Amino acid sequence: MIMPNNLGRQYSLHAEEYKKKACEVLDSGWYILGKEVAAFEEEWAAYVGAKYCVGLASGLDALWISFRLLNIGPGDEVIVCANAYIACVMGITMNGATPVFVEPDRYDNIDADKIEASITPRTKAILAVHLYGQACDMTKIMALARQYRLKVVEDCAQSHGNHWQGQTVGTFGDIGCFSFYPSKGCGAFGDAGAIVTDSEELAKQFRIFRNYGSEKRYHNKMVGSNSRLDELQAGLLRVKLRHLEDFNRERCRIAERYSREITNPLVRKPEIRPGADSTWHQYVVHVPGRRDALMQYLQEREIGTLIHYPIPPHLSEAYAYLGHRAGDFPIAEQYAAEVLSLPMYNGMTEEEQQTVIDAVNGFEVLR
Ligand SMILES: *Cc1c(COP(=O)(O)O)cnc(C)c1O
């Protein structure tokens, strides 16, 4: 069986390093917000090229706390792509703000040319989601943000270390949000997240907010939350970070091979926007009309695939209250019906890659 993702493979490449670090942290006697967290924050900020990084408990926390600290709430609108992950939208709505959906383009990211038509006097921010590991067109997004004085939050949960025109994503907007959920590029061994920013004031606010709004113990400046990164995850993330560039390069090689060797005309392969690069968090193909059949065909050949995502947020039950209907965002709806993520993970063998390629090429092709 080839799994869609296989975290054990990546772990086994450097198992001894993780075990050593885990024991070191356990032996230290200090488990929340300590020197591992401080060191990871410094190293992650340096890796991304931002001035500050603040470790948090999850990617969703990074998102909703960002909008909270930017004072975006009831009555405000935030622009987000209509094919986003549901967490992106929850980051907006948890503060009472309204998501305004914009269709994706052929690169599966927000169509920056369609953003302007969705801006209203209530628009406060754009959430740029770098989906599947590929950068959005940050040049156009930042130009609109300047023109309309909007905040920009980047969701880099699936894009650890990729670039738009040579600059690392997460450093274009006001805040870059990261999830270190185990399946993400730099994945932890549990839940973890972080933000990066160049604003000293915002970084300080995040540090206070994540710890019940207190800068000094039992002196609470604001109503905050508990969103602390723990020492174990931070220590393990420091080990992961040492190998992240290698992991990204390895997934790139797998993606390049898929793109070279998959030749089935029923399958549209992912394209990279000129100026962007991808860390290939997912290798997402479009299979118009035949997606479910291909998924089933691969399953019968013991190849597991996933759909990111089968229901666009505007049609999700959770967002029925927004009042959208099927047909409101036809491109996002079409994508939800035709996307399929092929197996992609570090430590995937050449034979496994070959098996996937042969199976995809063998699907319904008349000979
Ligand atoms: C994973 C993910 C999140 C949420 O991160 P968690 O750590 O699971 O809370 C948000 N946005 C995107 C695009 C993601 O892929």
mmCIF file of C-alpha atoms and ligand atoms in Angstrom:
data_model
loop_
_atom_site.group_PDB
_atom_site.id
_atom_site.type_symbol
_atom_site.label_atom_id
_atom_site.label_comp_id
_atom_site.label_asym_id
_atom_site.label_seq_id
_atom_site.Cartn_x
_atom_site.Cartn_y
_atom_site.Cartn_z
ATOM 1 C CA MET A 1 0.000 0.000 0.000
ATOM 2 C CA ILE A 2 1.329 3.444 -0.930
ATOM 3 C CA MET A 3 -0.068 6.007 1.463
ATOM 4 C CA PRO A 4 -0.962 9.575 0.432
ATOM 5 C CA ASN A 5 1.508 10.677 3.089
ATOM 6 C CA ASN A 6 3.882 8.659 5.239
ATOM 7 C CA LEU A 7 5.242 10.555 8.219
ATOM 8 C CA GLY A 8 7.132 7.555 9.544
ATOM 9 C CA ARG A 9 9.439 7.625 6.523
ATOM 10 C CA GLN A 10 10.532 11.174 7.147
ATOM 11 C CA TYR A 11 10.963 10.499 10.850
ATOM 12 C CA SER A 12 13.089 7.422 10.287
ATOM 13 C CA LEU A 13 15.580 9.426 8.206
ATOM 14 C CA HIS A 14 16.766 11.212 11.374
ATOM 15 C CA ALA A 15 15.163 9.245 14.220
ATOM 16 C CA GLU A 16 18.233 9.349 16.459
ATOM 17 C CA GLU A 17 18.430 13.145 16.335
ATOM 18 C CA TYR A 18 14.774 13.498 17.387
ATOM 19 C CA LYS A 19 15.150 10.975 20.210
ATOM 20 C CA LYS A 20 18.234 12.722 21.517
ATOM 21 C CA LYS A 21 16.501 16.109 21.495
ATOM 22 C CA ALA A 22 13.333 14.722 23.121
ATOM 23 C CA CYS A 23 15.359 13.231 25.988
ATOM 24 C CA GLU A 24 17.299 16.467 26.372
ATOM 25 C CA VAL A 25 14.048 18.438 26.760
ATOM 26 C CA LEU A 26 12.492 15.871 29.116
ATOM 27 C CA ASP A 27 15.608 15.909 31.266
ATOM 28 C CA SER A 28 15.689 19.720 31.367
ATOM 29 C CA GLY A 29 12.704 19.941 33.725
ATOM 30 C CA TRP A 30 11.259 22.928 31.785
ATOM 31 C CA TYR A 31 8.361 22.243 29.384
ATOM 32 C CA ILE A 32 6.533 25.378 28.265
ATOM 33 C CA LEU A 33 7.993 28.608 26.801
ATOM 34 C CA GLY A 34 11.645 28.138 27.574
ATOM 35 C CA LYS A 35 14.958 28.177 25.811
ATOM 36 C CA GLU A 36 13.970 25.762 23.047
ATOM 37 C CA VAL A 37 11.020 27.982 22.112
ATOM 38 C CA ALA A 38 13.190 31.107 22.188
ATOM 39 C CA ALA A 39 15.857 29.411 20.053
ATOM 40 C CA PHE A 40 13.317 28.066 17.570
ATOM 41 C CA GLU A 41 11.682 31.485 17.243
ATOM 42 C CA GLU A 42 15.048 33.024 16.437
ATOM 43 C CA GLU A 43 15.948 30.292 13.956
ATOM 44 C CA TRP A 44 12.546 30.326 12.231
ATOM 45 C CA ALA A 45 12.596 34.128 11.870
ATOM 46 C CA ALA A 46 16.082 33.874 10.344
ATOM 47 C CA TYR A 47 15.035 31.047 8.025
ATOM 48 C CA VAL A 48 12.024 32.954 6.733
ATOM 49 C CA GLY A 49 13.809 36.298 6.701
ATOM 50 C CA ALA A 50 11.565 38.128 9.165
ATOM 51 C CA LYS A 51 12.549 40.195 12.183
ATOM 52 C CA TYR A 52 10.367 38.395 14.728
ATOM 53 C CA CYS A 53 8.775 34.997 15.193
ATOM 54 C CA VAL A 54 6.359 34.109 17.979
ATOM 55 C CA GLY A 55 5.631 30.433 18.650
ATOM 56 C CA LEU A 56 1.963 29.503 19.143
ATOM 57 C CA ALA A 57 -0.075 26.363 19.740
ATOM 58 C CA SER A 58 -1.424 25.865 16.180
ATOM 59 C CA GLY A 59 -1.829 27.325 12.716
ATOM 60 C CA LEU A 60 -5.451 28.203 13.395
ATOM 61 C CA ASP A 61 -4.348 30.168 16.466
ATOM 62 C CA ALA A 62 -1.812 32.022 14.326
ATOM 63 C CA LEU A 63 -4.641 33.054 11.991
ATOM 64 C CA TRP A 64 -7.360 34.067 14.408
ATOM 65 C CA ILE A 65 -5.013 35.816 16.812
ATOM 66 C CA SER A 66 -3.582 37.753 13.836
ATOM 67 C CA PHE A 67 -6.996 39.127 12.912
ATOM 68 C CA ARG A 68 -7.791 39.783 16.574
ATOM 69 C CA LEU A 69 -4.609 41.804 17.067
ATOM 70 C CA LEU A 70 -5.204 43.678 13.808
ATOM 71 C CA ASN A 71 -8.595 44.702 15.286
ATOM 72 C CA ILE A 72 -10.580 42.988 12.556
ATOM 73 C CA GLY A 73 -13.969 41.840 13.821
ATOM 74 C CA PRO A 74 -17.731 42.241 13.423
ATOM 75 C CA GLY A 75 -18.711 44.344 10.419
ATOM 76 C CA ASP A 76 -15.292 43.912 8.768
ATOM 77 C CA GLU A 77 -14.603 41.901 5.639
ATOM 78 C CA VAL A 78 -11.546 39.816 4.799
ATOM 79 C CA ILE A 79 -10.818 38.590 1.271
ATOM 80 C CA VAL A 80 -9.799 34.947 0.933
ATOM 81 C CA CYS A 81 -9.667 32.424 -1.920
ATOM 82 C CA ALA A 82 -12.834 30.366 -2.381
ATOM 83 C CA ASN A 83 -10.906 27.065 -2.514
ATOM 84 C CA ALA A 84 -9.128 27.649 0.819
ATOM 85 C CA TYR A 85 -8.825 25.171 3.655
ATOM 86 C CA ILE A 86 -11.641 25.632 6.169
ATOM 87 C CA ALA A 87 -9.184 26.730 8.890
ATOM 88 C CA CYS A 88 -8.301 29.828 6.848
ATOM 89 C CA VAL A 89 -11.947 30.884 6.956
ATOM 90 C CA MET A 90 -12.342 30.017 10.636
ATOM 91 C CA GLY A 91 -9.397 32.288 11.428
ATOM 92 C CA ILE A 92 -11.523 35.110 10.026
ATOM 93 C CA THR A 93 -14.938 34.165 11.399
ATOM 94 C CA MET A 94 -13.753 33.354 14.933
ATOM 95 C CA ASN A 95 -13.409 37.106 15.339
ATOM 96 C CA GLY A 96 -16.869 37.799 13.950
ATOM 97 C CA ALA A 97 -15.485 39.172 10.661
ATOM 98 C CA THR A 98 -16.968 38.143 7.301
ATOM 99 C CA PRO A 99 -15.014 36.182 4.693
ATOM 100 C CA VAL A 100 -15.397 37.436 1.139
ATOM 101 C CA PHE A 101 -14.488 34.697 -1.296
ATOM 102 C CA VAL A 102 -12.556 35.199 -4.511
ATOM 103 C CA GLU A 103 -12.157 32.513 -7.155
ATOM 104 C CA PRO A 104 -8.853 30.690 -7.652
ATOM 105 C CA ASP A 105 -6.918 30.826 -10.916
ATOM 106 C CA ARG A 106 -5.305 27.975 -12.837
ATOM 107 C CA TYR A 107 -2.472 27.826 -10.306
ATOM 108 C CA ASP A 108 -4.998 26.891 -7.586
ATOM 109 C CA ASN A 109 -4.329 30.117 -5.669
ATOM 110 C CA ILE A 110 -6.405 33.291 -5.359
ATOM 111 C CA ASP A 111 -6.922 35.028 -8.706
ATOM 112 C CA ALA A 112 -5.360 38.389 -7.885
ATOM 113 C CA ASP A 113 -7.045 39.978 -10.914
ATOM 114 C CA LYS A 114 -10.443 39.291 -9.338
ATOM 115 C CA ILE A 115 -9.696 40.764 -5.918
ATOM 116 C CA GLU A 116 -10.396 44.409 -6.704
ATOM 117 C CA ALA A 117 -14.014 43.731 -7.708
ATOM 118 C CA SER A 118 -14.608 42.266 -4.232
ATOM 119 C CA ILE A 119 -13.251 45.211 -2.251
ATOM 120 C CA THR A 120 -15.908 47.230 -0.409
ATOM 121 C CA PRO A 121 -15.734 50.038 2.168
ATOM 122 C CA ARG A 122 -15.829 47.288 4.830
ATOM 123 C CA THR A 123 -12.807 45.380 3.479
ATOM 124 C CA LYS A 124 -10.015 45.427 6.054
ATOM 125 C CA ALA A 125 -7.611 42.722 4.937
ATOM 126 C CA ILE A 126 -6.584 40.128 2.389
ATOM 127 C CA LEU A 127 -5.693 36.644 3.596
ATOM 128 C CA ALA A 128 -3.211 35.289 1.050
ATOM 129 C CA VAL A 129 -3.200 31.496 1.319
ATOM 130 C CA HIS A 130 -0.171 29.918 -0.348
ATOM 131 C CA LEU A 131 -2.031 26.718 -1.120
ATOM 132 C CA TYR A 132 -0.416 23.330 -1.854
ATOM 133 C CA GLY A 133 3.065 24.816 -1.395
ATOM 134 C CA GLN A 134 2.871 27.422 -4.141
ATOM 135 C CA ALA A 135 3.225 31.176 -3.635
ATOM 136 C CA CYS A 136 0.380 33.556 -4.507
ATOM 137 C CA ASP A 137 1.066 36.542 -6.765
ATOM 138 C CA MET A 138 2.247 38.762 -3.920
ATOM 139 C CA THR A 139 3.190 41.645 -6.232
ATOM 140 C CA LYS A 140 -0.422 42.205 -7.263
ATOM 141 C CA ILE A 141 -1.787 41.516 -3.773
ATOM 142 C CA MET A 142 0.594 43.978 -2.103
ATOM 143 C CA ALA A 143 -0.142 46.657 -4.744
ATOM 144 C CA LEU A 144 -3.902 46.355 -4.037
ATOM 145 C CA ALA A 145 -3.267 46.422 -0.298
ATOM 146 C CA ARG A 146 -1.299 49.650 -0.620
ATOM 147 C CA GLN A 147 -3.884 51.224 -2.901
ATOM 148 C CA TYR A 148 -6.836 50.396 -0.621
ATOM 149 C CA ARG A 149 -4.919 50.520 2.681
ATOM 150 C CA LEU A 150 -5.662 46.900 3.548
ATOM 151 C CA LYS A 151 -3.791 44.640 5.936
ATOM 152 C CA VAL A 152 -2.275 41.496 4.473
ATOM 153 C CA VAL A 153 -2.015 38.242 6.410
ATOM 154 C CA GLU A 154 -0.251 35.329 4.706
ATOM 155 C CA ASP A 155 -1.253 31.756 5.467
ATOM 156 C CA CYS A 156 1.987 29.846 4.923
ATOM 157 C CA ALA A 157 0.819 26.627 6.608
ATOM 158 C CA GLN A 158 1.485 24.693 3.385
ATOM 159 C CA SER A 159 4.406 26.812 2.249
ATOM 160 C CA HIS A 160 7.385 26.523 4.534
ATOM 161 C CA GLY A 161 10.269 28.199 2.759
ATOM 162 C CA ASN A 162 8.951 28.819 -0.723
ATOM 163 C CA HIS A 163 9.321 32.074 -2.575
ATOM 164 C CA TRP A 164 7.648 34.697 -4.658
ATOM 165 C CA GLN A 165 10.259 36.331 -6.898
ATOM 166 C CA GLY A 166 13.049 35.156 -4.626
ATOM 167 C CA GLN A 167 11.547 36.447 -1.368
ATOM 168 C CA THR A 168 10.320 33.923 1.189
ATOM 169 C CA VAL A 169 6.559 33.862 1.701
ATOM 170 C CA GLY A 170 5.369 35.141 5.067
ATOM 171 C CA THR A 171 7.487 38.305 4.744
ATOM 172 C CA PHE A 172 5.326 40.270 2.298
ATOM 173 C CA GLY A 173 2.309 41.093 4.437
ATOM 174 C CA ASP A 174 1.867 42.402 7.969
ATOM 175 C CA ILE A 175 1.909 38.900 9.469
ATOM 176 C CA GLY A 176 2.917 35.469 8.154
ATOM 177 C CA CYS A 177 1.100 32.528 9.783
ATOM 178 C CA PHE A 178 2.529 29.027 10.048
ATOM 179 C CA SER A 179 1.157 25.673 11.126
ATOM 180 C CA PHE A 180 3.587 22.948 12.157
ATOM 181 C CA TYR A 181 0.929 20.233 12.178
ATOM 182 C CA PRO A 182 2.805 16.941 11.587
ATOM 183 C CA SER A 183 1.992 16.719 7.861
ATOM 184 C CA LYS A 184 3.211 20.242 7.086
ATOM 185 C CA GLY A 185 6.644 20.893 5.564
ATOM 186 C CA CYS A 186 8.375 21.545 8.879
ATOM 187 C CA GLY A 187 6.040 19.308 10.844
ATOM 188 C CA ALA A 188 6.106 18.916 14.616
ATOM 189 C CA PHE A 189 5.193 15.753 16.533
ATOM 190 C CA GLY A 190 1.916 17.212 17.706
ATOM 191 C CA ASP A 191 0.246 20.586 17.276
ATOM 192 C CA ALA A 192 2.309 23.731 16.893
ATOM 193 C CA GLY A 193 2.219 27.049 15.047
ATOM 194 C CA ALA A 194 3.877 30.453 14.795
ATOM 195 C CA ILE A 195 3.661 33.892 13.273
ATOM 196 C CA VAL A 196 6.398 36.017 11.772
ATOM 197 C CA THR A 197 6.330 39.794 11.481
ATOM 198 C CA ASP A 198 8.671 42.746 11.111
ATOM 199 C CA SER A 199 6.626 44.778 13.598
ATOM 200 C CA GLU A 200 8.155 44.841 17.058
ATOM 201 C CA GLU A 201 4.848 46.051 18.500
ATOM 202 C CA LEU A 202 2.810 43.232 16.929
ATOM 203 C CA ALA A 203 5.344 40.605 18.025
ATOM 204 C CA LYS A 204 5.075 41.923 21.571
ATOM 205 C CA GLN A 205 1.261 41.764 21.425
ATOM 206 C CA PHE A 206 1.384 38.144 20.275
ATOM 207 C CA ARG A 207 3.726 37.240 23.164
ATOM 208 C CA ILE A 208 1.330 38.797 25.643
ATOM 209 C CA PHE A 209 -1.818 37.377 24.020
ATOM 210 C CA ARG A 210 -0.595 33.776 23.875
ATOM 211 C CA ASN A 211 -0.109 33.684 27.625
ATOM 212 C CA TYR A 212 -3.492 34.886 28.941
ATOM 213 C CA GLY A 213 -2.671 38.467 28.094
ATOM 214 C CA SER A 214 0.074 38.731 30.655
ATOM 215 C CA GLU A 215 3.530 40.147 30.190
ATOM 216 C CA LYS A 216 4.374 39.734 33.838
ATOM 217 C CA ARG A 217 2.900 36.735 35.641
ATOM 218 C CA TYR A 218 -0.577 37.427 37.096
ATOM 219 C CA HIS A 219 -0.594 40.967 35.676
ATOM 220 C CA ASN A 220 -3.017 40.727 32.756
ATOM 221 C CA LYS A 221 -3.013 43.539 30.225
ATOM 222 C CA MET A 222 -5.744 42.117 27.997
ATOM 223 C CA VAL A 223 -8.062 39.167 27.598
ATOM 224 C CA GLY A 224 -5.796 36.745 25.806
ATOM 225 C CA SER A 225 -5.716 33.035 25.222
ATOM 226 C CA ASN A 226 -3.600 30.017 25.957
ATOM 227 C CA SER A 227 -1.629 29.470 22.778
ATOM 228 C CA ARG A 228 1.806 28.531 24.019
ATOM 229 C CA LEU A 229 4.322 26.484 22.101
ATOM 230 C CA ASP A 230 5.844 23.753 24.236
ATOM 231 C CA GLU A 231 9.520 23.007 24.629
ATOM 232 C CA LEU A 232 9.297 19.473 23.271
ATOM 233 C CA GLN A 233 7.726 20.579 19.984
ATOM 234 C CA ALA A 234 10.059 23.579 19.696
ATOM 235 C CA GLY A 235 13.122 21.399 20.286
ATOM 236 C CA LEU A 236 11.955 18.825 17.738
ATOM 237 C CA LEU A 237 11.124 21.597 15.252
ATOM 238 C CA ARG A 238 14.703 22.857 15.574
ATOM 239 C CA VAL A 239 15.909 19.418 14.502
ATOM 240 C CA LYS A 240 13.414 19.368 11.598
ATOM 241 C CA LEU A 241 14.463 22.823 10.473
ATOM 242 C CA ARG A 242 18.036 21.624 10.016
ATOM 243 C CA HIS A 243 16.738 19.252 7.322
ATOM 244 C CA LEU A 244 13.905 21.330 5.859
ATOM 245 C CA GLU A 245 15.761 22.521 2.774
ATOM 246 C CA ASP A 246 16.693 18.915 1.962
ATOM 247 C CA PHE A 247 13.075 17.822 2.474
ATOM 248 C CA ASN A 248 11.836 20.611 0.189
ATOM 249 C CA ARG A 249 14.375 19.684 -2.495
ATOM 250 C CA GLU A 250 13.422 16.023 -2.291
ATOM 251 C CA ARG A 251 9.702 16.779 -2.785
ATOM 252 C CA CYS A 252 10.643 19.044 -5.688
ATOM 253 C CA ARG A 253 12.472 16.161 -7.354
ATOM 254 C CA ILE A 254 9.451 13.884 -6.899
ATOM 255 C CA ALA A 255 7.122 16.567 -8.315
ATOM 256 C CA GLU A 256 9.411 17.138 -11.297
ATOM 257 C CA ARG A 257 9.419 13.431 -12.004
ATOM 258 C CA TYR A 258 5.607 13.222 -11.773
ATOM 259 C CA SER A 259 5.300 16.193 -14.113
ATOM 260 C CA ARG A 260 7.762 14.676 -16.584
ATOM 261 C CA GLU A 261 6.458 11.129 -16.583
ATOM 262 C CA ILE A 262 2.710 11.423 -16.050
ATOM 263 C CA THR A 263 1.341 11.650 -19.575
ATOM 264 C CA ASN A 264 -2.298 10.618 -19.226
ATOM 265 C CA PRO A 265 -4.324 13.193 -21.207
ATOM 266 C CA LEU A 266 -7.222 12.917 -18.730
ATOM 267 C CA VAL A 267 -4.991 14.355 -16.000
ATOM 268 C CA ARG A 268 -4.091 18.060 -15.862
ATOM 269 C CA LYS A 269 -0.816 18.423 -13.996
ATOM 270 C CA PRO A 270 -0.114 21.315 -11.610
ATOM 271 C CA GLU A 271 1.421 24.438 -13.121
ATOM 272 C CA ILE A 272 3.695 26.903 -11.382
ATOM 273 C CA ARG A 273 3.019 30.605 -11.773
ATOM 274 C CA PRO A 274 5.983 32.412 -13.353
ATOM 275 C CA GLY A 275 7.819 34.090 -10.458
ATOM 276 C CA ALA A 276 6.647 31.562 -7.874
ATOM 277 C CA ASP A 277 8.243 28.417 -6.647
ATOM 278 C CA SER A 278 6.612 25.519 -4.859
ATOM 279 C CA THR A 279 7.656 23.351 -1.949
ATOM 280 C CA TRP A 280 5.118 20.776 -3.173
ATOM 281 C CA HIS A 281 3.214 20.340 0.043
ATOM 282 C CA GLN A 282 0.784 18.493 -2.235
ATOM 283 C CA TYR A 283 1.012 17.382 -5.839
ATOM 284 C CA VAL A 284 -2.515 18.206 -6.964
ATOM 285 C CA VAL A 285 -3.795 17.113 -10.354
ATOM 286 C CA HIS A 286 -7.120 18.076 -11.921
ATOM 287 C CA VAL A 287 -9.159 15.285 -13.450
ATOM 288 C CA PRO A 288 -12.292 16.888 -14.898
ATOM 289 C CA GLY A 289 -15.229 14.521 -14.824
ATOM 290 C CA ARG A 290 -13.163 11.475 -13.877
ATOM 291 C CA ARG A 291 -11.641 12.366 -10.484
ATOM 292 C CA ASP A 292 -13.626 9.906 -8.380
ATOM 293 C CA ALA A 293 -13.059 7.156 -10.951
ATOM 294 C CA LEU A 294 -9.288 7.741 -10.888
ATOM 295 C CA MET A 295 -9.279 7.820 -7.092
ATOM 296 C CA GLN A 296 -11.107 4.488 -6.999
ATOM 297 C CA TYR A 297 -8.848 3.014 -9.695
ATOM 298 C CA LEU A 298 -5.736 3.966 -7.700
ATOM 299 C CA GLN A 299 -7.282 2.670 -4.480
ATOM 300 C CA GLU A 300 -7.834 -0.715 -6.144
ATOM 301 C CA ARG A 301 -4.117 -0.715 -6.941
ATOM 302 C CA GLU A 302 -3.283 0.079 -3.311
ATOM 303 C CA ILE A 303 -2.386 3.705 -3.963
ATOM 304 C CA GLY A 304 -3.960 6.108 -1.488
ATOM 305 C CA THR A 305 -4.871 9.627 -2.548
ATOM 306 C CA LEU A 306 -6.626 12.555 -0.853
ATOM 307 C CA ILE A 307 -8.869 15.411 -1.939
ATOM 308 C CA HIS A 308 -7.825 18.895 -0.842
ATOM 309 C CA TYR A 309 -10.681 19.825 -0.441
ATOM 310 C CA PRO A 310 -13.953 18.131 -1.390
ATOM 311 C CA ILE A 311 -16.259 20.907 -0.113
ATOM 312 C CA PRO A 312 -15.395 24.570 -0.649
ATOM 313 C CA PRO A 313 -15.886 26.592 2.567
ATOM 314 C CA HIS A 314 -18.845 28.610 1.205
ATOM 315 C CA LEU A 315 -20.807 25.344 0.802
ATOM 316 C CA SER A 316 -19.713 23.824 4.085
ATOM 317 C CA GLU A 317 -22.424 23.234 6.681
ATOM 318 C CA ALA A 318 -20.461 25.348 9.135
ATOM 319 C CA TYR A 319 -20.911 28.359 6.866
ATOM 320 C CA ALA A 320 -24.538 27.907 5.916
ATOM 321 C CA TYR A 321 -25.174 31.108 7.888
ATOM 322 C CA LEU A 322 -23.250 33.113 5.272
ATOM 323 C CA GLY A 323 -26.089 32.309 2.870
ATOM 324 C CA HIS A 324 -24.056 31.171 -0.135
ATOM 325 C CA ARG A 325 -25.421 28.676 -2.666
ATOM 326 C CA ALA A 326 -23.996 26.208 -5.127
ATOM 327 C CA GLY A 327 -23.052 28.178 -8.219
ATOM 328 C CA ASP A 328 -21.803 31.253 -6.325
ATOM 329 C CA PHE A 329 -18.147 30.337 -6.951
ATOM 330 C CA PRO A 330 -18.219 27.991 -9.929
ATOM 331 C CA ILE A 331 -14.456 27.690 -10.374
ATOM 332 C CA ALA A 332 -13.849 26.752 -6.731
ATOM 333 C CA GLU A 333 -16.768 24.309 -6.934
ATOM 334 C CA GLN A 334 -15.391 22.780 -10.120
ATOM 335 C CA TYR A 335 -11.960 22.427 -8.491
ATOM 336 C CA ALA A 336 -13.502 20.692 -5.465
ATOM 337 C CA ALA A 337 -14.983 18.151 -7.881
ATOM 338 C CA GLU A 338 -11.810 17.541 -9.898
ATOM 339 C CA VAL A 339 -8.705 17.892 -7.682
ATOM 340 C CA LEU A 340 -6.758 14.887 -6.462
ATOM 341 C CA SER A 341 -3.557 14.855 -4.394
ATOM 342 C CA LEU A 342 -1.155 12.101 -5.441
ATOM 343 C CA PRO A 343 1.127 10.452 -2.867
ATOM 344 C CA MET A 344 3.923 12.867 -1.916
ATOM 345 C CA TYR A 345 6.216 12.483 1.067
ATOM 346 C CA ASN A 346 9.833 12.537 2.063
ATOM 347 C CA GLY A 347 11.449 9.167 1.903
ATOM 348 C CA MET A 348 9.210 8.028 -1.006
ATOM 349 C CA THR A 349 11.179 5.429 -2.970
ATOM 350 C CA GLU A 350 11.793 5.537 -6.730
ATOM 351 C CA GLU A 351 9.800 2.309 -7.047
ATOM 352 C CA GLU A 352 6.842 3.864 -5.251
ATOM 353 C CA GLN A 353 7.024 6.885 -7.544
ATOM 354 C CA GLN A 354 7.143 4.575 -10.558
ATOM 355 C CA THR A 355 4.132 2.607 -9.297
ATOM 356 C CA VAL A 356 2.093 5.820 -8.993
ATOM 357 C CA ILE A 357 3.190 7.095 -12.416
ATOM 358 C CA ASP A 358 2.403 3.778 -14.147
ATOM 359 C CA ALA A 359 -0.975 3.506 -12.455
ATOM 360 C CA VAL A 360 -1.998 7.067 -13.364
ATOM 361 C CA ASN A 361 -0.831 6.573 -16.943
ATOM 362 C CA GLY A 362 -2.734 3.294 -17.144
ATOM 363 C CA PHE A 363 -6.065 4.866 -16.172
ATOM 364 C CA GLU A 364 -8.694 4.640 -18.932
ATOM 365 C CA VAL A 365 -6.186 5.173 -21.694
ATOM 366 C CA LEU A 366 -7.291 3.388 -24.833
ATOM 367 C CA ARG A 367 -4.602 1.347 -26.447
HETATM 368 C C1 LIG B 1 -3.015 23.154 8.305
HETATM 369 C C2 LIG B 1 -3.554 24.455 7.856
HETATM 370 C C3 LIG B 1 -4.073 25.393 8.750
HETATM 371 C C4 LIG B 1 -4.358 25.088 10.195
HETATM 372 O O1 LIG B 1 -3.268 24.713 10.936
HETATM 373 P P1 LIG B 1 -3.486 23.872 12.305
HETATM 374 O O2 LIG B 1 -2.114 23.835 12.871
HETATM 375 O O3 LIG B 1 -4.024 22.550 11.920
HETATM 376 O O4 LIG B 1 -4.424 24.648 13.152
HETATM 377 C C5 LIG B 1 -4.447 26.632 8.268
HETATM 378 N N1 LIG B 1 -4.330 26.936 6.968
HETATM 379 C C6 LIG B 1 -3.853 26.055 6.057
HETATM 380 C C7 LIG B 1 -3.741 26.462 4.639
HETATM 381 C C8 LIG B 1 -3.465 24.783 6.466
HETATM 382 O O5 LIG B 1 -3.009 23.913 5.568
#
